[in-house]
Tab-separated table of C-alpha atoms in Angstrom:
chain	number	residue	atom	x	y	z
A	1	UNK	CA	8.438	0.509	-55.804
A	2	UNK	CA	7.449	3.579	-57.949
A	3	UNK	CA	8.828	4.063	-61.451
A	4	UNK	CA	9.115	6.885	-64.039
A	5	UNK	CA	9.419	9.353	-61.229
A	6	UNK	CA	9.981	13.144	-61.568
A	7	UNK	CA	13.404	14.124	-60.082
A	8	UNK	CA	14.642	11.168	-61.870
A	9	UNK	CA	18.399	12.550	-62.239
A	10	UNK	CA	20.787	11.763	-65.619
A	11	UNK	CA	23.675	9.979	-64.529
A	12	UNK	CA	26.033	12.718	-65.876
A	13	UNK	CA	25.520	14.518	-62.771
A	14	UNK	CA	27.424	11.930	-60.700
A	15	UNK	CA	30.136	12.293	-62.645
A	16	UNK	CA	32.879	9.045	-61.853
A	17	UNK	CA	30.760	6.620	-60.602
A	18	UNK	CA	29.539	3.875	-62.180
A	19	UNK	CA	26.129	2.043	-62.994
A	20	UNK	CA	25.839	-1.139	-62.731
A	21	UNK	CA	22.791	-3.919	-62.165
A	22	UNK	CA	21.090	-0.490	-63.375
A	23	UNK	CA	21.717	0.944	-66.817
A	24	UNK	CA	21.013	4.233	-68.088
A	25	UNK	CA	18.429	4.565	-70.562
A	26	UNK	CA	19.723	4.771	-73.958
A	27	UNK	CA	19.612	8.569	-75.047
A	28	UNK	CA	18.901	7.739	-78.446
A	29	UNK	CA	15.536	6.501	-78.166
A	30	UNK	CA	13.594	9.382	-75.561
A	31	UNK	CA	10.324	8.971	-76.895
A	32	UNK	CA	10.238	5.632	-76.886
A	33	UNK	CA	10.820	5.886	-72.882
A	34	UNK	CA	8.179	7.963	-72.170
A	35	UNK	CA	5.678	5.785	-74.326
A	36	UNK	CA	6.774	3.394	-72.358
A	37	UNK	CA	6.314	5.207	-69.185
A	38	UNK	CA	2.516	6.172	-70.289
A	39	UNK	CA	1.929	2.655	-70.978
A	40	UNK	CA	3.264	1.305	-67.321
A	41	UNK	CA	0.986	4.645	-66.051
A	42	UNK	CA	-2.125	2.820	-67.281
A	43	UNK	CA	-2.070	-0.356	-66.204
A	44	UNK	CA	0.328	-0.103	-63.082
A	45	UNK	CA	-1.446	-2.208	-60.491
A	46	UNK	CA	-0.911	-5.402	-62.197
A	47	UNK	CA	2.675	-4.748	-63.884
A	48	UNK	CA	3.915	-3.795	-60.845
A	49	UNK	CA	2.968	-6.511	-58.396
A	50	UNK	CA	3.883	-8.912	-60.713
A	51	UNK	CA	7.108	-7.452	-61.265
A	52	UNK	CA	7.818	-6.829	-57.511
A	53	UNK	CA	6.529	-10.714	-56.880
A	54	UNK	CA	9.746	-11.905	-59.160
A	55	UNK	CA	11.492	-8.880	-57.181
A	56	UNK	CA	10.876	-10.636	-53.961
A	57	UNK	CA	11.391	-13.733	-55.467
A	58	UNK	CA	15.173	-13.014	-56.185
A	59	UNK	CA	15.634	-11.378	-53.259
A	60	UNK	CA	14.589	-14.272	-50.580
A	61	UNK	CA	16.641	-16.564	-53.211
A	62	UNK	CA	19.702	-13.906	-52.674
A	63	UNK	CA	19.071	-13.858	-48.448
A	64	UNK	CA	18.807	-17.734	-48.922
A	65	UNK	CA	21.590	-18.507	-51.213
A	66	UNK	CA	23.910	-15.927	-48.234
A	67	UNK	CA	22.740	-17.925	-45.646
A	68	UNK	CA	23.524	-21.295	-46.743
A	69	UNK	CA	26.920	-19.695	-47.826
A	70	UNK	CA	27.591	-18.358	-44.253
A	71	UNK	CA	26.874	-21.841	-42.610
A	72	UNK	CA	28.684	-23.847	-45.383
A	73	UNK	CA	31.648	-21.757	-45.136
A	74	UNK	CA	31.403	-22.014	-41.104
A	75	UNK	CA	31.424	-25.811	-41.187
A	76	UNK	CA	34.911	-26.038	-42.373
A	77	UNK	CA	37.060	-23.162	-40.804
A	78	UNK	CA	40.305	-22.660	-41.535
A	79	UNK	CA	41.044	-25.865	-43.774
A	80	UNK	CA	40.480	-24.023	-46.824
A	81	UNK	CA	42.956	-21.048	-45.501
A	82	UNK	CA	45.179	-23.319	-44.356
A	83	UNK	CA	49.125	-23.700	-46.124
A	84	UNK	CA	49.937	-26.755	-48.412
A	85	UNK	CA	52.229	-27.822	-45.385
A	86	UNK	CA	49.975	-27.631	-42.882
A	87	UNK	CA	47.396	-29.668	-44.746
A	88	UNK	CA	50.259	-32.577	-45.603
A	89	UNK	CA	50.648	-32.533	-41.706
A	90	UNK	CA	46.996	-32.534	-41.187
A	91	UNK	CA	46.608	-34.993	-43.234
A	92	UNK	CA	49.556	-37.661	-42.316
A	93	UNK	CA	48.060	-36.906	-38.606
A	94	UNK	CA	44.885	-37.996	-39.809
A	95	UNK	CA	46.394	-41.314	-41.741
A	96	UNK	CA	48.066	-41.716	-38.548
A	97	UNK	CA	45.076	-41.420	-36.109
A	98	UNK	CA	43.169	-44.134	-38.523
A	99	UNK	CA	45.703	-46.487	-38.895
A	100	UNK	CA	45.886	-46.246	-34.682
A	101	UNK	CA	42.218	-46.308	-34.423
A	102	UNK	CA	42.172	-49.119	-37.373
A	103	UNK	CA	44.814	-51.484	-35.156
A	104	UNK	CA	42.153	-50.675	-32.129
A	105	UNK	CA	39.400	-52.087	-33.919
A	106	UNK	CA	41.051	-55.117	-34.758
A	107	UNK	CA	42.339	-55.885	-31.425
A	108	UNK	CA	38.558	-55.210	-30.084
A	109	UNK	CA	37.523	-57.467	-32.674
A	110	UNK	CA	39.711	-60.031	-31.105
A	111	UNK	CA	38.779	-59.626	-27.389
A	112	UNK	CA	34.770	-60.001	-28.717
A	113	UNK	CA	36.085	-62.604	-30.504
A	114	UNK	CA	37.108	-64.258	-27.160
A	115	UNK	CA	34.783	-63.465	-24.689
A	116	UNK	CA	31.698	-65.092	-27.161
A	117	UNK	CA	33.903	-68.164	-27.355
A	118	UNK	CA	34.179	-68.234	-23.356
A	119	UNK	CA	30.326	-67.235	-23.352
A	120	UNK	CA	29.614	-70.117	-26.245
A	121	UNK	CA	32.062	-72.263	-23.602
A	122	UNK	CA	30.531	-70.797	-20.672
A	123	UNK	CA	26.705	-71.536	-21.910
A	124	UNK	CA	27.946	-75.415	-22.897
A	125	UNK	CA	28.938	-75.678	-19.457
A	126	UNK	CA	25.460	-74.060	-17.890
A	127	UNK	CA	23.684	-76.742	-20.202
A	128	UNK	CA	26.106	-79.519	-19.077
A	129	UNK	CA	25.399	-78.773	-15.190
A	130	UNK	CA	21.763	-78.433	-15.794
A	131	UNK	CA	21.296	-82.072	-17.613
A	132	UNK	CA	23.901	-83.685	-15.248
A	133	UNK	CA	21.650	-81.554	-12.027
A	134	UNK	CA	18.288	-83.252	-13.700
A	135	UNK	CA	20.016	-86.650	-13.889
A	136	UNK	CA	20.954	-86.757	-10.467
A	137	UNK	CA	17.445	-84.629	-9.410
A	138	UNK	CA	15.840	-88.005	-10.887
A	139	UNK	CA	18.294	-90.212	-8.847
A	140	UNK	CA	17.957	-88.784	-5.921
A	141	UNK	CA	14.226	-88.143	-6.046
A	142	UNK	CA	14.329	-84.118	-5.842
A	143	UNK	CA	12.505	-84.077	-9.213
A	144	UNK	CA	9.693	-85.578	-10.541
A	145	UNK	CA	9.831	-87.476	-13.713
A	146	UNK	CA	8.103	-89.539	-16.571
A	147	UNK	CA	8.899	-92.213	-18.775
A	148	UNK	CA	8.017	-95.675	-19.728
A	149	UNK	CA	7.474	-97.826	-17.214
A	150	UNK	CA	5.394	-100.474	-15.305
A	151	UNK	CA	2.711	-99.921	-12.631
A	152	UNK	CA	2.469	-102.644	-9.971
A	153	UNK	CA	-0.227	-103.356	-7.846
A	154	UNK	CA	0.321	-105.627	-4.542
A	155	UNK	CA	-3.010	-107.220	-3.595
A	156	UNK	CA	-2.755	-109.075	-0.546
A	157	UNK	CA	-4.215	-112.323	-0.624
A	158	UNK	CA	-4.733	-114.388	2.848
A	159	UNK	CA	-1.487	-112.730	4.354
A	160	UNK	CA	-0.629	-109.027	4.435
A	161	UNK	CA	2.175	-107.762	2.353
A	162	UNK	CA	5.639	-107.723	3.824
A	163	UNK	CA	7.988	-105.326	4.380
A	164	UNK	CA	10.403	-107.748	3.069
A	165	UNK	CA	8.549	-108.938	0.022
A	166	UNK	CA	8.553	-104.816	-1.339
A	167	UNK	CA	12.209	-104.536	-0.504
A	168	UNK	CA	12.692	-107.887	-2.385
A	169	UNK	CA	11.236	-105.735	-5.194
A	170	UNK	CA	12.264	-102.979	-5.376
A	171	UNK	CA	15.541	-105.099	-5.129
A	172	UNK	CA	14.664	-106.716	-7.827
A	173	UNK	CA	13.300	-103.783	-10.130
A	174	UNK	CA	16.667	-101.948	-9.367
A	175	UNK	CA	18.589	-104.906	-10.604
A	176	UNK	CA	16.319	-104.960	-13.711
A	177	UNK	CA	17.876	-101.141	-14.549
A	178	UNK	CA	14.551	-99.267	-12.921
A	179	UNK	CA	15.587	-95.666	-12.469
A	180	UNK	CA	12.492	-93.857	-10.393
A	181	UNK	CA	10.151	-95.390	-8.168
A	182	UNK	CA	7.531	-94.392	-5.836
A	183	UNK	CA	5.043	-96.504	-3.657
A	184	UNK	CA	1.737	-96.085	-2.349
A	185	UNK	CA	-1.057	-96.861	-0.433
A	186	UNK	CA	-4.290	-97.070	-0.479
A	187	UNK	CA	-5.167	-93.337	0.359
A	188	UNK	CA	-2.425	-91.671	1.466
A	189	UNK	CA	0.327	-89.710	-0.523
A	190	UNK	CA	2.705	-91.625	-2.555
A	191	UNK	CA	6.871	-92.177	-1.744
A	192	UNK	CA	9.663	-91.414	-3.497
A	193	UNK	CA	11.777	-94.909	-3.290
A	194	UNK	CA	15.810	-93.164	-3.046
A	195	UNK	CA	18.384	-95.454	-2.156
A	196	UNK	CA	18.061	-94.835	1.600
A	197	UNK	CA	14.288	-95.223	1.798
A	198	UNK	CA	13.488	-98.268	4.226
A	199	UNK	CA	10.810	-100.419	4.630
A	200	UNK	CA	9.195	-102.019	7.790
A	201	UNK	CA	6.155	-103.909	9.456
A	202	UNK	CA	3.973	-101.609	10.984
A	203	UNK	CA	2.236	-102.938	13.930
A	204	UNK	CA	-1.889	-103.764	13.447
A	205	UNK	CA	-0.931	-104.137	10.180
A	206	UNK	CA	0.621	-101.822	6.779
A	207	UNK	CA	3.910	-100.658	6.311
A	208	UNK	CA	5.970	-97.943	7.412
A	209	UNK	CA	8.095	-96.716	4.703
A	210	UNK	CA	10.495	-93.691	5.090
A	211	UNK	CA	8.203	-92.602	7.760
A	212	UNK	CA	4.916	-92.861	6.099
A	213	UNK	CA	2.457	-95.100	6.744
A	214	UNK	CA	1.033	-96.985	4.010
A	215	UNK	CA	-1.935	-99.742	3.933
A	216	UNK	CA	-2.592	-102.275	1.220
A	217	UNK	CA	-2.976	-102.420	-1.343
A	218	UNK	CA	0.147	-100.944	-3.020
A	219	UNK	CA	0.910	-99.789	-5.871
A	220	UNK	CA	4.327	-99.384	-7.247
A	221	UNK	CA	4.785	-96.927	-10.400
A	222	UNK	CA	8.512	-97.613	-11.558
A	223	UNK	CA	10.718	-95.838	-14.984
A	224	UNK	CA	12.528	-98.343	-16.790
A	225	UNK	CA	12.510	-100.493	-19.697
A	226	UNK	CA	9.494	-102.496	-18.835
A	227	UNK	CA	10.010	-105.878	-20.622
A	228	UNK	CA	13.235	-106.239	-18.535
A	229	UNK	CA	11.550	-105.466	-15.375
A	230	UNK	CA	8.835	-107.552	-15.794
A	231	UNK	CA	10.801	-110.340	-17.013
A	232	UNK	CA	12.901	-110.020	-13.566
A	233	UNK	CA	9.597	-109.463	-11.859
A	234	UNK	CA	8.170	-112.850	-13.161
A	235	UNK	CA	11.172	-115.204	-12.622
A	236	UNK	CA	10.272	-118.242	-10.604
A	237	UNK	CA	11.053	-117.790	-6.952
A	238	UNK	CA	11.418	-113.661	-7.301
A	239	UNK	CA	8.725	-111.386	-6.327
A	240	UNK	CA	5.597	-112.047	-8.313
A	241	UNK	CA	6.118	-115.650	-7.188
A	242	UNK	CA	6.274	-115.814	-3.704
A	243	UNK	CA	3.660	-113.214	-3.423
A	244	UNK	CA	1.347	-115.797	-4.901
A	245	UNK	CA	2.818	-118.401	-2.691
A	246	UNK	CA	1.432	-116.223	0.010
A	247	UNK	CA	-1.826	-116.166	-1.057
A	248	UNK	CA	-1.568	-112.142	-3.004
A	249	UNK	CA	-1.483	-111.283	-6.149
A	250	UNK	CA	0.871	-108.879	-8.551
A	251	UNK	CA	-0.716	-107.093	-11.173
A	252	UNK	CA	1.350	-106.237	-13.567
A	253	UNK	CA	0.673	-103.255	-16.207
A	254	UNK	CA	2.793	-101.562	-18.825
A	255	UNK	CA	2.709	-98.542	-19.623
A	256	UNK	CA	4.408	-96.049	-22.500
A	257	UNK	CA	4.154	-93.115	-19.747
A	258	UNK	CA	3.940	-93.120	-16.235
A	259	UNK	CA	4.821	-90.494	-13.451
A	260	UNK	CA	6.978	-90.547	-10.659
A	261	UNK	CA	5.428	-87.519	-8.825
A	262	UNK	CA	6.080	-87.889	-5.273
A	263	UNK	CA	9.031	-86.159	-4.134
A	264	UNK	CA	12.154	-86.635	-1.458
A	265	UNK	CA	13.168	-84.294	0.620
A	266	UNK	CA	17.375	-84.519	0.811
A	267	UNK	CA	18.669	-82.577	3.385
A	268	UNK	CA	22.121	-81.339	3.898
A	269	UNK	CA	24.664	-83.314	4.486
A	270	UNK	CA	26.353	-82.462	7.885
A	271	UNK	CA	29.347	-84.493	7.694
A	272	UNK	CA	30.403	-85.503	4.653
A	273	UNK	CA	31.902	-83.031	2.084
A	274	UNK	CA	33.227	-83.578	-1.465
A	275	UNK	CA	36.534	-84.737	-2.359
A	276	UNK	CA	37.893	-81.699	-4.904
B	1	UNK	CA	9.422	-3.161	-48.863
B	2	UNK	CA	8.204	-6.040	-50.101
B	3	UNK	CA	12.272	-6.881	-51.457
B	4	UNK	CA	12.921	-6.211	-47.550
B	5	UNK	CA	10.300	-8.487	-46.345
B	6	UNK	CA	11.623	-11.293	-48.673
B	7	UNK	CA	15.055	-10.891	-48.063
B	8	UNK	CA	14.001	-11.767	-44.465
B	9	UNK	CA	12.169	-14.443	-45.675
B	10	UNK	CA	14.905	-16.005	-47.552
B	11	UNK	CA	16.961	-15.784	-44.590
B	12	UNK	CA	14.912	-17.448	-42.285
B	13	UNK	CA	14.306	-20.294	-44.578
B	14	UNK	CA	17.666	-20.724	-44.970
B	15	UNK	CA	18.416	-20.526	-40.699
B	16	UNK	CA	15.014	-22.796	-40.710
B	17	UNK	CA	16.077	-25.664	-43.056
B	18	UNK	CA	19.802	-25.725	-42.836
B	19	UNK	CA	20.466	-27.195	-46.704
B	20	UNK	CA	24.222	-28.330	-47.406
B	21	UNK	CA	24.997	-26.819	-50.527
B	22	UNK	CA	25.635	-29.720	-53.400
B	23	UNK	CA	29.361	-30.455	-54.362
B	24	UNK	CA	28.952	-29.113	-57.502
B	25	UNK	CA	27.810	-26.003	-57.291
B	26	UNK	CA	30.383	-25.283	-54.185
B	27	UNK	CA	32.730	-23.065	-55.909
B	28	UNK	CA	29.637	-20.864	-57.877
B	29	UNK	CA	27.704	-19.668	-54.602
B	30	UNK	CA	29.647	-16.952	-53.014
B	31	UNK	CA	30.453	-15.657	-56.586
B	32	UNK	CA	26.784	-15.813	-57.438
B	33	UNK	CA	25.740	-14.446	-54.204
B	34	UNK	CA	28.563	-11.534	-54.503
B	35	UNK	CA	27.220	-10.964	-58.389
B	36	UNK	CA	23.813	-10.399	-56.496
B	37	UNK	CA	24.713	-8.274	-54.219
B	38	UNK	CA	26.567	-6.433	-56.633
B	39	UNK	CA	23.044	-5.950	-58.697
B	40	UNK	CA	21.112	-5.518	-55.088
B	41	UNK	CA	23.196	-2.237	-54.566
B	42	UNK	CA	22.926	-1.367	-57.708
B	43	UNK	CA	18.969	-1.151	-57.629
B	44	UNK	CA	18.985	0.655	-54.410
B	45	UNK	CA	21.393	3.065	-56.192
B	46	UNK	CA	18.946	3.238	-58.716
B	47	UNK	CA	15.961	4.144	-56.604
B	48	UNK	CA	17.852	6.509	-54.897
B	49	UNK	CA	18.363	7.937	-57.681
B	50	UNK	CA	14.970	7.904	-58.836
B	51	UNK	CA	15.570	5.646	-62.123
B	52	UNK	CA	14.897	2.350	-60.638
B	53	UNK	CA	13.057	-0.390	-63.362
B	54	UNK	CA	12.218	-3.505	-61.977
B	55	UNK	CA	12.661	-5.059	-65.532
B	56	UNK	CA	16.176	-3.536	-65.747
B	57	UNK	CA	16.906	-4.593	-62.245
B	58	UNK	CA	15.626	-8.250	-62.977
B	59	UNK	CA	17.281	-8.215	-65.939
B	60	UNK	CA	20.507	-7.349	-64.363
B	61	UNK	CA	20.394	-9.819	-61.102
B	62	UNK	CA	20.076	-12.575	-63.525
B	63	UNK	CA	22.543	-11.978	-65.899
B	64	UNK	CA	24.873	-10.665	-63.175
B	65	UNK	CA	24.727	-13.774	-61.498
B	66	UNK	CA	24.515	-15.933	-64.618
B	67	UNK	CA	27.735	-14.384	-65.865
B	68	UNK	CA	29.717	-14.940	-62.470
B	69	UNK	CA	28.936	-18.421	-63.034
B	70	UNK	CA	29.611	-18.682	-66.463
B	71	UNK	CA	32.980	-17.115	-65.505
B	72	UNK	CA	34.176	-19.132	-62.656
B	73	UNK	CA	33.124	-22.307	-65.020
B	74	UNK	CA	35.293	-20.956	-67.240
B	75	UNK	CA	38.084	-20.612	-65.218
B	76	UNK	CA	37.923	-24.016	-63.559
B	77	UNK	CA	37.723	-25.472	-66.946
B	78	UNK	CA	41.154	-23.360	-68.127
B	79	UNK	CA	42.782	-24.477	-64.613
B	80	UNK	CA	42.397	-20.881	-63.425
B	81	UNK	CA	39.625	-21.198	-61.206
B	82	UNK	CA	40.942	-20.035	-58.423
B	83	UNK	CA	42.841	-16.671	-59.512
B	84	UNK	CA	39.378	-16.037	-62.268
B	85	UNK	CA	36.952	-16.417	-58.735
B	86	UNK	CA	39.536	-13.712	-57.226
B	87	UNK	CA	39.310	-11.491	-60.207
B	88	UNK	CA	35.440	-11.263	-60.570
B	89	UNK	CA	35.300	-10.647	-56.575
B	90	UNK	CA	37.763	-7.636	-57.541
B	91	UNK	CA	35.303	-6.350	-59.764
B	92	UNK	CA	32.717	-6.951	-58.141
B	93	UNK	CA	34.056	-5.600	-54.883
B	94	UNK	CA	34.848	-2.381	-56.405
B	95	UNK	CA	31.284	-2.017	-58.450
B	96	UNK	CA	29.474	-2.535	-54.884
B	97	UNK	CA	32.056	-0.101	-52.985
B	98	UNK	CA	31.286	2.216	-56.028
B	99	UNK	CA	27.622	1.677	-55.551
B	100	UNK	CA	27.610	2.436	-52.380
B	101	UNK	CA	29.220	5.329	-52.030
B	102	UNK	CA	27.059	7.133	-54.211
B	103	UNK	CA	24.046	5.699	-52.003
B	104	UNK	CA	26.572	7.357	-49.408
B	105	UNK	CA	26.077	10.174	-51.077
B	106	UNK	CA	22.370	10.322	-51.631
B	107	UNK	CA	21.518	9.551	-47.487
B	108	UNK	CA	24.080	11.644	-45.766
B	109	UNK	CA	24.826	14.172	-48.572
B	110	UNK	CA	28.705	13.541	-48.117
């Protein structure tokens, strides 16, 4: 951008049209121009770049500022054109919509409302199976389980053990309140006692229980409150004293945890079907 | 050509970060940016013409635009916002329109 050019033309000649942003140089004061001009001549490089840099500066803040005009404008058609009337109607539709989508809020706040209670209710009833599925796991003898206890050993003396004399037991532990018991042999696996596990003689000597054959001596691990079971254990004519009778001997040991590992296998019942 | 170059500039900024324009200076923008324009046109008139100053055009942008602003504050402070905004696009209007017909003028000689 050049100034103080040559054909530089006095705005008289465009008679009716005016000047603006741009005014004419006042006519009183000609010499004082072309000083000016001379000066601007000599040191041009630096005037003008600095002058064109706040040029350009304006300029990208004008194309800017038109920009961010065009897209604010397009953001919001029409409202701002729009009648009085038209924006009352507008507007009640708009009260309208959020009072509608207000009441649907509220009435989805109530259905969440129920369904966590039925989850809340639902998970209760999960936990209530579960505990009352472990209880019966235990009775049964599906699950494995720990908890004081007594562990009895049945040494044979100058007789062998009888079938009869570890039913009388277990009889007898059972009555006591023993909840878990399992039996076993010397070597062999242990067995889960379950209210249909039976007991008899084996021939050449042992035991046959639920299938299994065990040989002396045997050891017992029952759950339940141990000074009741060993009080029942130790009355005169019960277990621990006709076993001596015989010639054996119960050992008797308490214990603040033992474990009822050995399992049961239930299968299905083919008959019988609950009453619901 | 350097104006040209940053009037491109400033537009792709302005595609490129997509500002909101604050609540309070909503209603002196587009009087602002018209002012602007109105000095813009002027300039090019003014080089046309062979009398261009960058101090005088400088000098005008600013005040143009600081004067449309003034104006409009005016007005929304007197409760005549509205019709004042109008009024100063009238003027404006009719500067530019005046401005460029005589750039008219100067590039197609008619």
């Amino acid at each position: 951008m050049s100034t103080g050019d040559d054909d530089r033309r006095p705005v008289a000649e465009q008679p009716g049209v005016e000047q603006p942003g741009v005014e004419q140089p006042t006519a009183d004061e000609p010499g004082g121009e072309y000083e000016a001009d001379a000066a601007r001549a000599d040191r041009a490089p630096r005037r003008i770049s600095a002058a064109n840099a706040v040029i350009a500066v304006l300029l990208g803040l004008l194309g800017f500022a038109v920009v961010v005009q065009l897209r604010s404008n397009a953001t919001d058609p029409g409202l701002s054109a729009a009648r009085p009337e038209d924006l009352v109607r507008i507007l009640s539709d708009l009260d309208s919509r959020s009072d509608r989508l207000r009441q649907e809020i509220a009435s989805l706040e109530a259905s969440q409302r129920q369904l966590a209670s039925g989850a809340q209710g639902r998970g209760a009833a999960v936990e209530e199976a579960r505990r009352r599925a472990d209880e019966l796991g235990i009775l049964a003898g599906t699950l494995p389980a720990q908890g004081r206890g007594l562990q009895l050993k049945f040494v044979a003396g100058g007789e062998a053990i009888a079938a009869g004399t570890l039913l009388d037991a277990v009889e007898e532990l059972r009555g006591a309140g023993a909840e878990a018991m399992q039996i076993e042999g010397s070597g062999g696996r242990p067995v889960r006692i379950v209210a249909s596990t039976y007991f008899t003689d084996a021939k050449g000597g042992g035991l046959i229980v639920d299938g299994t054959r065990l040989t002396g001596p045997y050891t017992v691990v029952v759950i339940g409150d141990p000074q009741t079971m060993h009080t029942a254990l130790n009355i005169p004519g019960g277990v621990v004293d006709s076993v001596h009778q015989r010639g054996g001997n119960v050992i008797v040991q308490e214990s603040d945890a033992v474990r009822v590992t050995a399992l049961h296998e239930v299968s299905a019942p083919r008959f019988a079907r609950p009453v619901s | 050509m350097i104006a040209v170059l940053a009037l491109i500039v400033g537009v792709v900024l302005g595609v490129v970060l997509e500002p909101t324009v604050p609540v309070a200076l909503q209603p002196y923008l587009p009087i602002a940016v018209v002012a602007a324009l109105d000095a813009v046109f002027g300039g090019i008139r003014a080089k046309l013409d062979g009398i261009f100053d960058d101090k005088q055009f400088v000098v005008s942008f600013v005040s143009n635009v600081l004067v449309a602003g003034l104006i409009v504050y005016l007005g929304d402070q007197l409760g005549v916002g509205g019709q004042l905004s109008t009024g100063v696009v009238v003027v404006l209007g009719v500067r530019i329109f005046g401005n460029v017909a005589a750039i008219r003028r100067h590039l197609f000689r008619a």
